[in-house]
N, CA, C and O atoms as a Tinker XYZ file with bonds, in Angstrom:
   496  protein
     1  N     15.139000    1.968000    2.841000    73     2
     2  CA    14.321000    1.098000    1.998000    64     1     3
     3  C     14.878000   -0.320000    2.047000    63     2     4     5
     4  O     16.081000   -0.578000    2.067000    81     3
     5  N     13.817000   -1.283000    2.064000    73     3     6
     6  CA    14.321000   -3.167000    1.893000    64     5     7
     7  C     15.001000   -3.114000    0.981000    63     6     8     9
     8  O     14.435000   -2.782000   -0.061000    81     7
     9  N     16.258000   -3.355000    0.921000    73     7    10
    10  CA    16.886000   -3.848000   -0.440000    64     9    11
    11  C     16.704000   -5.024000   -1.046000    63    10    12    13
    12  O     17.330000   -5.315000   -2.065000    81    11
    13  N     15.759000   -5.888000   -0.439000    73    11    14
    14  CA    14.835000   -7.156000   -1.040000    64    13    15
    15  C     14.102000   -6.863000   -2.114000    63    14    16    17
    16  O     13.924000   -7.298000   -3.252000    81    15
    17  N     13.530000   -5.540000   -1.059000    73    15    18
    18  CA    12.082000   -5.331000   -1.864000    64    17    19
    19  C     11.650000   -4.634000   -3.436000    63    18    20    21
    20  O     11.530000   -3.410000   -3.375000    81    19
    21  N     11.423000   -5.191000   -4.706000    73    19    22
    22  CA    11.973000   -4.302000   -6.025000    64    21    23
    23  C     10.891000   -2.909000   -5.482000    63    22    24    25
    24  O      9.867000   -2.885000   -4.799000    81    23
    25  N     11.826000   -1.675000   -6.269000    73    23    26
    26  CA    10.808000   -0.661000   -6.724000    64    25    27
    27  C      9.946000   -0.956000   -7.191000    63    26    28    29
    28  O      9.965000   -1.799000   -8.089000    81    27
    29  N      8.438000   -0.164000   -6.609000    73    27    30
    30  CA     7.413000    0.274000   -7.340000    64    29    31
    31  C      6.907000    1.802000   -7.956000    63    30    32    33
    32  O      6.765000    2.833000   -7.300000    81    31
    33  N      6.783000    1.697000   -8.764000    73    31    34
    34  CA     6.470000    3.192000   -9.121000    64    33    35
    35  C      5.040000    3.043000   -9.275000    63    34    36    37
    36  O      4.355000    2.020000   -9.300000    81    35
    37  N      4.664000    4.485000   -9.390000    73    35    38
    38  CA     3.001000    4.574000   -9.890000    64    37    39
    39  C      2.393000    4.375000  -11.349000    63    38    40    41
    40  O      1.290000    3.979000  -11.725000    81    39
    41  N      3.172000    4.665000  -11.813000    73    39    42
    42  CA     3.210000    4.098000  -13.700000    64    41    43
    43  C      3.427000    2.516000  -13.825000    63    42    44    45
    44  O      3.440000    1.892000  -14.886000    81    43
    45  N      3.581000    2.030000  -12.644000    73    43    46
    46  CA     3.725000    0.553000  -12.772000    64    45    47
    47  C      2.726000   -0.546000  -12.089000    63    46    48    49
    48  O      2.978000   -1.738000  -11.911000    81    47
    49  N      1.710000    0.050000  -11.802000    73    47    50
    50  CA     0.903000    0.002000  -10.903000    64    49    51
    51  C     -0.357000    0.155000  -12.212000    63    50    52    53
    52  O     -0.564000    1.033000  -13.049000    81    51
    53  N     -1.374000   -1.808000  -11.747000    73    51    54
    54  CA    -2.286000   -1.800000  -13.064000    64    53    55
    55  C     -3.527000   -1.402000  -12.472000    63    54    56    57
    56  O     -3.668000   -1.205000  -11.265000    81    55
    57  N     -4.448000   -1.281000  -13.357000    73    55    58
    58  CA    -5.644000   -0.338000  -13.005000    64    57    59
    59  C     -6.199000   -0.925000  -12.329000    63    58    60    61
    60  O     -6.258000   -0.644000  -11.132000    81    59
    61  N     -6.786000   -1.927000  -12.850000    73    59    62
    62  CA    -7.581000   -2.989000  -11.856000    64    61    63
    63  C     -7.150000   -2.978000  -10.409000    63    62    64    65
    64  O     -7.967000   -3.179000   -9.511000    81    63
    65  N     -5.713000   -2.715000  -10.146000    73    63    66
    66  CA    -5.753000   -2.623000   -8.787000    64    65    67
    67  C     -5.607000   -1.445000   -8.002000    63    66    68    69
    68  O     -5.093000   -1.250000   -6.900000    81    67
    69  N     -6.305000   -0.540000   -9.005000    73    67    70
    70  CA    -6.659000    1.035000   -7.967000    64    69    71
    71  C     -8.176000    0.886000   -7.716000    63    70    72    73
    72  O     -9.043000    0.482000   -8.490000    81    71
    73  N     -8.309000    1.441000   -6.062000    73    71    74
    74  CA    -9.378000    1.724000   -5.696000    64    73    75
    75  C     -9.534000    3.134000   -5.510000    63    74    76    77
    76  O     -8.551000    3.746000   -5.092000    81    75
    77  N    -11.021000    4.016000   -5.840000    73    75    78
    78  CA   -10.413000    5.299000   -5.988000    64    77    79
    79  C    -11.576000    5.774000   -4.970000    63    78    80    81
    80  O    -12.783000    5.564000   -5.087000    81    79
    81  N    -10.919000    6.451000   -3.971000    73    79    82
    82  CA   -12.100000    6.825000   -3.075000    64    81    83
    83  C    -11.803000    8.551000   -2.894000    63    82    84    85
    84  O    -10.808000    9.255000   -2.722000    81    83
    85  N    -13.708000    8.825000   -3.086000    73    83    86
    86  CA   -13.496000   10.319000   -2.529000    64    85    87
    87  C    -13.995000   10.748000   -1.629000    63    86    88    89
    88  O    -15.153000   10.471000   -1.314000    81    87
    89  N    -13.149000   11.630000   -0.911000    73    87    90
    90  CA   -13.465000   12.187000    0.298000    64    89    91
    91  C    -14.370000   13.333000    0.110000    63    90    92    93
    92  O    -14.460000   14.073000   -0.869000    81    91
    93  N    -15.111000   13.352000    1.364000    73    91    94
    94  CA   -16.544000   14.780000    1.238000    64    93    95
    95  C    -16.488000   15.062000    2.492000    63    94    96    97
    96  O    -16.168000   14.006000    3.036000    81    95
    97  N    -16.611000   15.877000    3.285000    73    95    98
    98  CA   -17.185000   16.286000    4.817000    64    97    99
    99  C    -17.959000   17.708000    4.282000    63    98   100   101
   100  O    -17.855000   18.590000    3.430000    81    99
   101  N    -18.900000   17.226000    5.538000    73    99   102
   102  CA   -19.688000   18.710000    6.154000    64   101   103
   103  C    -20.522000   18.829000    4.786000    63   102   104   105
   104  O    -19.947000   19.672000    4.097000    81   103
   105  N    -21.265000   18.494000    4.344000    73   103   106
   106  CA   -21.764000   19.313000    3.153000    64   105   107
   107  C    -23.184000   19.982000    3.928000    63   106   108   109
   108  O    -23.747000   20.916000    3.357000    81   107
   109  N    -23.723000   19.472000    5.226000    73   107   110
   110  CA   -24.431000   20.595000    5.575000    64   109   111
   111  C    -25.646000   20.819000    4.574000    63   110   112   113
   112  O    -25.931000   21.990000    4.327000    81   111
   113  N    -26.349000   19.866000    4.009000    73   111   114
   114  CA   -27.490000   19.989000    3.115000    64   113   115
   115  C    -28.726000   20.488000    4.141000    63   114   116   117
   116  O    -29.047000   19.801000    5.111000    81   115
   117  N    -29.231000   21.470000    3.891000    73   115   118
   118  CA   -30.275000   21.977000    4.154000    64   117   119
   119  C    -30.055000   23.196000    5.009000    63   118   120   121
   120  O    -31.065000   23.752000    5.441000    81   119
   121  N    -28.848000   23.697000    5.318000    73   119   122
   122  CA   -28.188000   25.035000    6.208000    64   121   123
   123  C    -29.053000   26.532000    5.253000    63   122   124   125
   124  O    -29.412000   26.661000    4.082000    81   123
   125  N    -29.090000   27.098000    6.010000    73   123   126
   126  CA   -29.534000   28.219000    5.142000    64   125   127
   127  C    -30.815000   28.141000    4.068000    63   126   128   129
   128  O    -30.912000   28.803000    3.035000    81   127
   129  N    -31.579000   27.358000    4.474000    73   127   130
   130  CA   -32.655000   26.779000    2.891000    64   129   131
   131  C    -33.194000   27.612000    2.858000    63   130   132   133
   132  O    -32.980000   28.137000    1.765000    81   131
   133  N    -34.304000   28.550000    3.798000    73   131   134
   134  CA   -35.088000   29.488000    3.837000    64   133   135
   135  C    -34.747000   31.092000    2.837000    63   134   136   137
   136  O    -35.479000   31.887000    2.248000    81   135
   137  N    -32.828000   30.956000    3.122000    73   135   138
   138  CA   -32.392000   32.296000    2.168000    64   137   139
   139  C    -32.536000   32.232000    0.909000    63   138   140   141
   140  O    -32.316000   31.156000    0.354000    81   139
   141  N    -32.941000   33.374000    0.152000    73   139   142
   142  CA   -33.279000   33.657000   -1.129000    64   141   143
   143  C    -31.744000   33.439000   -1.734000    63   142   144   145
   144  O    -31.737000   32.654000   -2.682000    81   143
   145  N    -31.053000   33.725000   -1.543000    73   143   146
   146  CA   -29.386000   33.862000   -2.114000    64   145   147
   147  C    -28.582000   32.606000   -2.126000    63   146   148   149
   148  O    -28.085000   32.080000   -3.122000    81   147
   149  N    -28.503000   32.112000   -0.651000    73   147   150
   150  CA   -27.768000   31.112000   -0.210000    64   149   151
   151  C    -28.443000   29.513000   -0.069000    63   150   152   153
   152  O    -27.646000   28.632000    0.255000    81   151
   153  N    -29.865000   29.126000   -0.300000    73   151   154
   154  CA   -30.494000   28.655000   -0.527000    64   153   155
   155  C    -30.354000   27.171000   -0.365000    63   154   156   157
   156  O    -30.461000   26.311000    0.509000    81   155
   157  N    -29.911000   27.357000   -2.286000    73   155   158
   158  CA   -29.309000   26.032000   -2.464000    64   157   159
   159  C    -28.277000   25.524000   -2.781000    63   158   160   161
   160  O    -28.151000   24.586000   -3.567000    81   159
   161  N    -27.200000   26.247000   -2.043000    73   159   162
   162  CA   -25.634000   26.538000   -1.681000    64   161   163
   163  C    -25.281000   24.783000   -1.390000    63   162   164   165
   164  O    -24.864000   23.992000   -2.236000    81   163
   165  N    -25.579000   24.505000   -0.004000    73   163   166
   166  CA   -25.555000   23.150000    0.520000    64   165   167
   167  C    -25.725000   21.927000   -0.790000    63   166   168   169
   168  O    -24.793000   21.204000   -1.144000    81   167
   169  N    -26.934000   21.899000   -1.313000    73   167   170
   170  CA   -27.308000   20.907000   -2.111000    64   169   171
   171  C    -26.722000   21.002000   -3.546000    63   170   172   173
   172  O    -26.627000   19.852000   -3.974000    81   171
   173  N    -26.443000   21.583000   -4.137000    73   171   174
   174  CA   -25.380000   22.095000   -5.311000    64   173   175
   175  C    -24.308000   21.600000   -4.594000    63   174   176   177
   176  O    -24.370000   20.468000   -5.074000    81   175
   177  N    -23.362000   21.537000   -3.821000    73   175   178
   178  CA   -22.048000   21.219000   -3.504000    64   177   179
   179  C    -22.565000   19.865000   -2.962000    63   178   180   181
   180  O    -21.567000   19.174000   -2.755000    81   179
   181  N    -23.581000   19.249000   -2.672000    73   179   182
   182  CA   -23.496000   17.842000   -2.673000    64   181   183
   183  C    -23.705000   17.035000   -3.781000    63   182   184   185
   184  O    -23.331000   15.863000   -3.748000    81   183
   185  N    -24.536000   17.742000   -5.265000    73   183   186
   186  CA   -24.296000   17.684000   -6.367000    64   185   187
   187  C    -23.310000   17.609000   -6.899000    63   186   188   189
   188  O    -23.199000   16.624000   -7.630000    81   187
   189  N    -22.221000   18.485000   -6.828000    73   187   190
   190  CA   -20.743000   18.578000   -7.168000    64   189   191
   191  C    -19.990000   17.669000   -7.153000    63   190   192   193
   192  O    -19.345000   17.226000   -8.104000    81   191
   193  N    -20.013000   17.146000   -5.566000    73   191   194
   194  CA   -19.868000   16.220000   -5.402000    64   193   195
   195  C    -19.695000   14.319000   -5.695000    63   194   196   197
   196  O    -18.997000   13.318000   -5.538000    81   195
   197  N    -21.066000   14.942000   -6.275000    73   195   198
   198  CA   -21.721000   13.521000   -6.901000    64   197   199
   199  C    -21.263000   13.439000   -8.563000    63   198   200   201
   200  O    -21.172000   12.346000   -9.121000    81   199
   201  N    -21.028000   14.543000   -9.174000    73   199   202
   202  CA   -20.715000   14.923000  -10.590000    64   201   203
   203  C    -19.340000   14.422000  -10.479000    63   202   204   205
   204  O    -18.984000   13.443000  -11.135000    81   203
   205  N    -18.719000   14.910000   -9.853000    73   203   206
   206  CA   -17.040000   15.092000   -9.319000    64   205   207
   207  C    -17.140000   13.284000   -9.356000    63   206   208   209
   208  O    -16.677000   12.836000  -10.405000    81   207
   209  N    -17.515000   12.522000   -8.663000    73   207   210
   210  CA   -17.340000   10.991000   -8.360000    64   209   211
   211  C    -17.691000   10.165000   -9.904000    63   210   212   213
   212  O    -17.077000    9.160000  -10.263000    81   211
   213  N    -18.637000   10.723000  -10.586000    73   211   214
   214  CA   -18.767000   10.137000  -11.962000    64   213   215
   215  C    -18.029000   10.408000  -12.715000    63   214   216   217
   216  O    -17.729000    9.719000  -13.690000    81   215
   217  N    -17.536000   11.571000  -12.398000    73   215   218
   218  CA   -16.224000   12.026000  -13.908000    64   217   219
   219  C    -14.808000   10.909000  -13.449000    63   218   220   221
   220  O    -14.245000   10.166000  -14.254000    81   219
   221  N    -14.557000   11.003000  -12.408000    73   219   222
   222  CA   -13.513000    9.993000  -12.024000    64   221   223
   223  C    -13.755000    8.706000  -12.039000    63   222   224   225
   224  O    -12.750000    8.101000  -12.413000    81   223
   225  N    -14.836000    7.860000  -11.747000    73   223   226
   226  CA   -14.887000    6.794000  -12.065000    64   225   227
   227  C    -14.814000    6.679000  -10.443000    63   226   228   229
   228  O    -13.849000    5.956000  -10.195000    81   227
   229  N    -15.156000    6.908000   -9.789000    73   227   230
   230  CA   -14.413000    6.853000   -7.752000    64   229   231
   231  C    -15.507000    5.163000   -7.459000    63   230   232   233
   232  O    -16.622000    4.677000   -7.648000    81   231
   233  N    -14.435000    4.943000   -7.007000    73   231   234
   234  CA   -15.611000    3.028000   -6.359000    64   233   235
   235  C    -16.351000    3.896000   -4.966000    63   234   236   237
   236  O    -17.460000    3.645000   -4.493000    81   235
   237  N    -15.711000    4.603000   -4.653000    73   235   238
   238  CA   -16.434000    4.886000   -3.238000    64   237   239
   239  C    -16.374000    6.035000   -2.955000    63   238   240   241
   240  O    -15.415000    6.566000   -3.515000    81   239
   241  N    -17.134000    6.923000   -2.141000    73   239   242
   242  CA   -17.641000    8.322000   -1.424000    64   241   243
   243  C    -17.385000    8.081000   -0.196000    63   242   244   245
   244  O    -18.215000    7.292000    0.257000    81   243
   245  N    -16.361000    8.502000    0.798000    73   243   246
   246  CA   -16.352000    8.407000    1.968000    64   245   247
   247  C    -16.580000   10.032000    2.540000    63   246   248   249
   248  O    -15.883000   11.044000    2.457000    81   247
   249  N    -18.000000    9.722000    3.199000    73   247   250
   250  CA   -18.476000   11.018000    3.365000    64   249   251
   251  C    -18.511000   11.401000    5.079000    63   250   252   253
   252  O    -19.358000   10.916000    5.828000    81   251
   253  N    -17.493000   12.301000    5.512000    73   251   254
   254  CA   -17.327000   12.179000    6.550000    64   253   255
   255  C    -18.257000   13.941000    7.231000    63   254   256   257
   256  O    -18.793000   14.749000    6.472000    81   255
   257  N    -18.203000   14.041000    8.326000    73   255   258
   258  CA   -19.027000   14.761000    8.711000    64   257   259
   259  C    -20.158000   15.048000    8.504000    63   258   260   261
   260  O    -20.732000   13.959000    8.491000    81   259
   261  N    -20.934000   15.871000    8.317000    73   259   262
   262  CA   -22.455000   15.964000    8.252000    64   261   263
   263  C    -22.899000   15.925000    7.053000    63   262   264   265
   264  O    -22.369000   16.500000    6.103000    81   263
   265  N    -23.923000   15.233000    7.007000    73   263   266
   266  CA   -24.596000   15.364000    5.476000    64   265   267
   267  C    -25.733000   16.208000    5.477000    63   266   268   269
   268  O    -26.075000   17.043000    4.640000    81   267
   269  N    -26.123000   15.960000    6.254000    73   267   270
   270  CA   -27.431000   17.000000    6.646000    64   269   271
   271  C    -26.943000   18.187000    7.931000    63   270   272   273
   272  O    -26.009000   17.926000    8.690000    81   271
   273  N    -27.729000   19.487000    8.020000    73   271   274
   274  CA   -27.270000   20.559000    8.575000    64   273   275
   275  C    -27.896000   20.157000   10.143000    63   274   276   277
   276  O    -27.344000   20.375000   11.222000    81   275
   277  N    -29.275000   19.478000    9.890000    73   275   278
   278  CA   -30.046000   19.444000   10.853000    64   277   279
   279  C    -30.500000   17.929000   11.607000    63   278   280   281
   280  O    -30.453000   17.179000   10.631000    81   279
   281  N    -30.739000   17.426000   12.297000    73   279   282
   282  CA   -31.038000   16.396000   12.673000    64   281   283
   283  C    -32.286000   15.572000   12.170000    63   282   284   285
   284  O    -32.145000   14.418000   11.766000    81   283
   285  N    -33.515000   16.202000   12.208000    73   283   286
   286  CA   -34.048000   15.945000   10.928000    64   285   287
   287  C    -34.745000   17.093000    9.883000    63   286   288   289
   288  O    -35.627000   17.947000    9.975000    81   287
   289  N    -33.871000   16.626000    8.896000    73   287   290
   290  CA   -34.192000   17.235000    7.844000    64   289   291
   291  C    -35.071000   17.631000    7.099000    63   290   292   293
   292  O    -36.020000   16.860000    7.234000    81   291
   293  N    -35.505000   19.076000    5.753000    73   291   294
   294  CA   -36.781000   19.290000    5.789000    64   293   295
   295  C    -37.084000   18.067000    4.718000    63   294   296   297
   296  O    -36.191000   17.232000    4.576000    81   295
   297  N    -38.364000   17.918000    3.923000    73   295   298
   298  CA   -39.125000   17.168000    3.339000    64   297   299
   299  C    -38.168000   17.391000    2.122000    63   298   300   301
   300  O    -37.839000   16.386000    1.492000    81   299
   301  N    -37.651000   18.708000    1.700000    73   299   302
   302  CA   -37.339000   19.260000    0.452000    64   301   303
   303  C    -35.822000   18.833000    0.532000    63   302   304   305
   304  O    -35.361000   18.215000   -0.427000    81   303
   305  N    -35.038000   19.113000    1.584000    73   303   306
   306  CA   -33.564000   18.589000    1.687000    64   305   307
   307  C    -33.438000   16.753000    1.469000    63   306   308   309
   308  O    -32.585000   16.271000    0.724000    81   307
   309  N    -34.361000   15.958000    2.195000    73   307   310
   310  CA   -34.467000   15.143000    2.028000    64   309   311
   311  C    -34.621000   14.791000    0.624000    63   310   312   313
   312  O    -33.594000   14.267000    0.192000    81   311
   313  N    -35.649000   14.910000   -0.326000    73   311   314
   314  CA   -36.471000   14.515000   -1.646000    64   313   315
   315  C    -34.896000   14.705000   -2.305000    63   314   316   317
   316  O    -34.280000   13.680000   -2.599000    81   315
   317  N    -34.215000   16.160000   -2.547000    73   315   318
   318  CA   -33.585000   16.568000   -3.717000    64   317   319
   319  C    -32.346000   15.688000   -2.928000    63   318   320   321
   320  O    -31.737000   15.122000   -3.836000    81   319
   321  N    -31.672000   15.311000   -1.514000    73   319   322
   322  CA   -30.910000   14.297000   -1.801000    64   321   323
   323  C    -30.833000   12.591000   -2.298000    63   322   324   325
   324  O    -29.895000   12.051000   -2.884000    81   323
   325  N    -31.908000   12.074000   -1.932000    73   323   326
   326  CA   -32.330000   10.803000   -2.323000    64   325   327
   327  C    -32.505000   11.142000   -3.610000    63   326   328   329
   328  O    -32.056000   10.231000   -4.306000    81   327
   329  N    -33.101000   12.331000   -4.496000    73   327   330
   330  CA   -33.084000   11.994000   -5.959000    64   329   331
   331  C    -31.587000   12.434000   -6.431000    63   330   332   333
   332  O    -31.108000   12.155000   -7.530000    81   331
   333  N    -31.164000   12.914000   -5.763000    73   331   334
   334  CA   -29.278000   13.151000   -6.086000    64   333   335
   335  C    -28.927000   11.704000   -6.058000    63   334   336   337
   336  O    -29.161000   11.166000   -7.139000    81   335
   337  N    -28.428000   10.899000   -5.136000    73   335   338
   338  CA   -28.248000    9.920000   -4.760000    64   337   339
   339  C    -29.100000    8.720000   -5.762000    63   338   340   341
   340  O    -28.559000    7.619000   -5.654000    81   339
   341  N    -30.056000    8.721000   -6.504000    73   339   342
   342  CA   -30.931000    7.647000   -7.509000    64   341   343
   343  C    -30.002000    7.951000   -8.478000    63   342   344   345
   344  O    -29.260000    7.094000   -8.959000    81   343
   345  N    -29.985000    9.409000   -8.880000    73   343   346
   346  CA   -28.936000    9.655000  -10.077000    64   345   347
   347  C    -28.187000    9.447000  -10.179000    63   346   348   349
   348  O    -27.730000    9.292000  -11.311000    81   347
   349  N    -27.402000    9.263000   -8.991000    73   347   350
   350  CA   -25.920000    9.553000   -9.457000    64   349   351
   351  C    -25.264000    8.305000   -8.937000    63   350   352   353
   352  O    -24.035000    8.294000   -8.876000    81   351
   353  N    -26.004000    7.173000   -8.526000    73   351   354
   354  CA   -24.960000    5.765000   -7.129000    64   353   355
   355  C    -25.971000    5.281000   -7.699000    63   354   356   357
   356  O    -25.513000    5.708000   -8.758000    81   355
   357  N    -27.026000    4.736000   -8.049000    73   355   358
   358  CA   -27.683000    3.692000   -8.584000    64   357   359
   359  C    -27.780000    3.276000  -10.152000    63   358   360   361
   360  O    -28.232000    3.965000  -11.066000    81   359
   361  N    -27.252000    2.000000  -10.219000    73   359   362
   362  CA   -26.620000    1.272000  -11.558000    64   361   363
   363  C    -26.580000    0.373000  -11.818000    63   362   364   365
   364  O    -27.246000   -0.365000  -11.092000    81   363
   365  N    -25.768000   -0.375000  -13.080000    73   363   366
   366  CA   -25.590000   -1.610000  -13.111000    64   365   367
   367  C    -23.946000   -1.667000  -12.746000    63   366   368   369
   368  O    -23.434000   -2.784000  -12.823000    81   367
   369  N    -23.079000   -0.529000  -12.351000    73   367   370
   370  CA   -21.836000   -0.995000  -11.722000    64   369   371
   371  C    -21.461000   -2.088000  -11.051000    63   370   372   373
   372  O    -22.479000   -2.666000  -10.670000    81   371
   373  N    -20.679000   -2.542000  -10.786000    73   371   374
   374  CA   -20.367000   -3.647000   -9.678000    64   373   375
   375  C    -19.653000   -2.997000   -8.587000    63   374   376   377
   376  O    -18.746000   -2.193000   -8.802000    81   375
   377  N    -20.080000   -3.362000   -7.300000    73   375   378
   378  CA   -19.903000   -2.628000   -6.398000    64   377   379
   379  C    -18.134000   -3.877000   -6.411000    63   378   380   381
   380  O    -18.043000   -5.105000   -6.398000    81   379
   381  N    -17.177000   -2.907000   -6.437000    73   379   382
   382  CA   -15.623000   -3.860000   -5.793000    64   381   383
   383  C    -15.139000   -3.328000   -4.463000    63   382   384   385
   384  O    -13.930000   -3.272000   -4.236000    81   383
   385  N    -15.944000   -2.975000   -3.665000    73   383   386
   386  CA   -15.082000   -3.263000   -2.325000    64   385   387
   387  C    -15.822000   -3.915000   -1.722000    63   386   388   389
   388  O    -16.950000   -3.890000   -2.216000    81   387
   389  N    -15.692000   -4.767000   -0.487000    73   387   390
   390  CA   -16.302000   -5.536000    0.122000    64   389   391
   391  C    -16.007000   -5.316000    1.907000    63   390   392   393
   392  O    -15.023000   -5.753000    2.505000    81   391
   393  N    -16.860000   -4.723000    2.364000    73   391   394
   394  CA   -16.878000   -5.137000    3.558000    64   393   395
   395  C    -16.635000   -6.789000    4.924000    63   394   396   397
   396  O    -17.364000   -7.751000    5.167000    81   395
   397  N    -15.534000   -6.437000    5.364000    73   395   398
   398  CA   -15.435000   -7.850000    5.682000    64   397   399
   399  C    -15.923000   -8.274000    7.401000    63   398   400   401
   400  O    -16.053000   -9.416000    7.842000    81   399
   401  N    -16.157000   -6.793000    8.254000    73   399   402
   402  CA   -17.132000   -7.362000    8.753000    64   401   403
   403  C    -18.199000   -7.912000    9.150000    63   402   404   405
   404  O    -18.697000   -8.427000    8.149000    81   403
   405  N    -18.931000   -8.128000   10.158000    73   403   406
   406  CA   -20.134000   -8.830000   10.247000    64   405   407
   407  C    -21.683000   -7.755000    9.844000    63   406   408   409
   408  O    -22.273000   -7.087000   10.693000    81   407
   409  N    -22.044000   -7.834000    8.474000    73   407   410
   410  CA   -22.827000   -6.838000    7.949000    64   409   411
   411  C    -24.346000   -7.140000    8.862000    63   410   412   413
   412  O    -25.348000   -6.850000    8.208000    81   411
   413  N    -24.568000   -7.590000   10.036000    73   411   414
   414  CA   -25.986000   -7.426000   11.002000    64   413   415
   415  C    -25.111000   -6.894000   12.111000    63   414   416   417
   416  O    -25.596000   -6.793000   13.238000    81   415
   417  N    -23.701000   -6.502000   11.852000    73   415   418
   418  CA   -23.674000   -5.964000   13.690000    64   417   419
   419  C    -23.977000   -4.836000   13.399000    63   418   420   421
   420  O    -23.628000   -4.257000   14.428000    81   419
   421  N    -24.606000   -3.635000   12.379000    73   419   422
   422  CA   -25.440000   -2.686000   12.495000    64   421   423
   423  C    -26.215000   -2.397000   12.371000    63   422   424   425
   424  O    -26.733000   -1.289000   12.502000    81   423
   425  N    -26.763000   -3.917000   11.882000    73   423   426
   426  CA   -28.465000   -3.898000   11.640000    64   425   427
   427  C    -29.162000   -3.611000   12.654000    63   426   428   429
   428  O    -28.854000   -4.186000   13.698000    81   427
   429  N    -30.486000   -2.495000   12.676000    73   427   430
   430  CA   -31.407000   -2.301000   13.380000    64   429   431
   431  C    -32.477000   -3.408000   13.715000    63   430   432   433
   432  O    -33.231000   -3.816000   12.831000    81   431
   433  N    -32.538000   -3.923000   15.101000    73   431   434
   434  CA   -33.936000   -4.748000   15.097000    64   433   435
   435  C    -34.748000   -4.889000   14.743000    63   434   436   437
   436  O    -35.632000   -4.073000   15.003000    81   435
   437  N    -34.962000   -5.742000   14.105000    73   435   438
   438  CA   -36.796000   -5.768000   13.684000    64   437   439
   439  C    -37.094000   -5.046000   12.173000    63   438   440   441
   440  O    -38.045000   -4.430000   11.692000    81   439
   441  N    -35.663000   -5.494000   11.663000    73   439   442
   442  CA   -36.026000   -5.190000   10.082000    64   441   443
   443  C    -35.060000   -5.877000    9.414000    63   442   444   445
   444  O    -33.877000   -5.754000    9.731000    81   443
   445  N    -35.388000   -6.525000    8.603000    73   443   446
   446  CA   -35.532000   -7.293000    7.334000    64   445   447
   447  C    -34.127000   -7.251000    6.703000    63   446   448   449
   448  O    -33.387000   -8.188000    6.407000    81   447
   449  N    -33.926000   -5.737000    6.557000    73   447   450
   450  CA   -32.917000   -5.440000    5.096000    64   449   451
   451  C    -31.357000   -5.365000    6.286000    63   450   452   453
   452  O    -31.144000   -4.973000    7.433000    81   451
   453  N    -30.772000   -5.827000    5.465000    73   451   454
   454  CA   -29.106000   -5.336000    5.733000    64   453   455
   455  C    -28.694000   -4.064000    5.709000    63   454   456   457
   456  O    -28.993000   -3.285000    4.803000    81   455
   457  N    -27.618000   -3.624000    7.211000    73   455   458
   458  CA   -27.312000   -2.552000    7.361000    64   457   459
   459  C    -26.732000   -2.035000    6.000000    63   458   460   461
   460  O    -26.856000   -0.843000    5.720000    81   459
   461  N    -25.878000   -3.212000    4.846000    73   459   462
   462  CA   -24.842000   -2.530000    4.204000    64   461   463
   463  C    -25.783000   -2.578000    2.911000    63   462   464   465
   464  O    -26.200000   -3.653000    2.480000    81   463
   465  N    -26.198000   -0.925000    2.113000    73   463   466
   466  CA   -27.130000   -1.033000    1.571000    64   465   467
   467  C    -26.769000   -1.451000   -0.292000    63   466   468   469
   468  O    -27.466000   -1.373000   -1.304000    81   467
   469  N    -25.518000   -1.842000   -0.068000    73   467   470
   470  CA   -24.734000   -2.058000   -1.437000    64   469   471
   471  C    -25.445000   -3.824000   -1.247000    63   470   472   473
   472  O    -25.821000   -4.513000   -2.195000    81   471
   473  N    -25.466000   -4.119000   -0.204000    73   471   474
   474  CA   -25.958000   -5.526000   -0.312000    64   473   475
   475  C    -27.499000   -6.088000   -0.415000    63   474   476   477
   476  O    -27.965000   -7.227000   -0.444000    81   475
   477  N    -28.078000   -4.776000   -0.457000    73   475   478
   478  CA   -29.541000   -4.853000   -0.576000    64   477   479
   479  C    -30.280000   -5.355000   -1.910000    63   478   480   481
   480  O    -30.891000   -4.413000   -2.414000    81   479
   481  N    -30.402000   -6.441000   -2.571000    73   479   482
   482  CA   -30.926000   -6.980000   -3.445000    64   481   483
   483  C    -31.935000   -5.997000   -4.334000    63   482   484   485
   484  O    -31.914000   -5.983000   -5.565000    81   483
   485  N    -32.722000   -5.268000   -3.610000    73   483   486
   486  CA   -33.727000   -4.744000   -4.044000    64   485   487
   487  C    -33.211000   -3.249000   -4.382000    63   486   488   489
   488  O    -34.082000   -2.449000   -4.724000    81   487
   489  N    -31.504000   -2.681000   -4.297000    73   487   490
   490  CA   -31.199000   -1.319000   -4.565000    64   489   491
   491  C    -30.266000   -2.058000   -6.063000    63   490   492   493
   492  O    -30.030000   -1.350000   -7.042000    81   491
   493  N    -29.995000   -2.981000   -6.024000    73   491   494
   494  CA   -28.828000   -3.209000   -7.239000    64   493   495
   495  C    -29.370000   -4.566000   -8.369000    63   494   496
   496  O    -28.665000   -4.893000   -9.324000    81   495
């Protein structure tokens, strides 16, 4: 260890400067939809998910692997995640992280809105 450098502990460490991010992979929304049993297995654990991020207070969801099971998804996987997603990420929060690269190098041609959808005027 720097013997320059003072200890930090985690009890010393102020709130304002925690960012709290949660991790998700694979949730696989729409796998199995057709089964009577297993159904709505997928979409409940992306619910969970979303419950899980409000009880903590999380600034961010870093959702890695699949969100959907299928490439495109049915009408019904779609609807119940976008109304997951209205519920549970749309607010008057302030979004505190900031992306610092160039937010059009993933913009799609020939449309209007910004790739980064925290910056979309018309979602916040």
């Amino acid at each position: 260890m720097d013997e320059n450098r003072p200890e930090t502990r985690i009890q010393d460490r102020k709130e304002e400067d925690l960012i709290r991010i949660m991790l998700a992979t694979d949730c696989h929304i729409g796998v199995h939809e057709r089964d009577p049993v297993r159904g709505q297995d997928s979409i409940n654990t992306f619910k969970e998910v979303l419950q899980l991020a409000s009880k903590y207070d999380v600034d961010m969801i870093l959702m890695a692997g699949d969100l959907f099971h299928e490439n495109r998804p049915s009408r019904e996987s779609l609807y119940q995640t976008i109304s997951l997603l209205r519920e549970h990420t749309l607010g008057d929060k302030p979004v505190s992280i900031e992306l610092l690269s160039d937010p059009n190098d993933g913009k799609a041609a020939g449309y209007g809105f910004p790739a980064i959808n925290y910056e979309d005027p018309n979602l916040n």
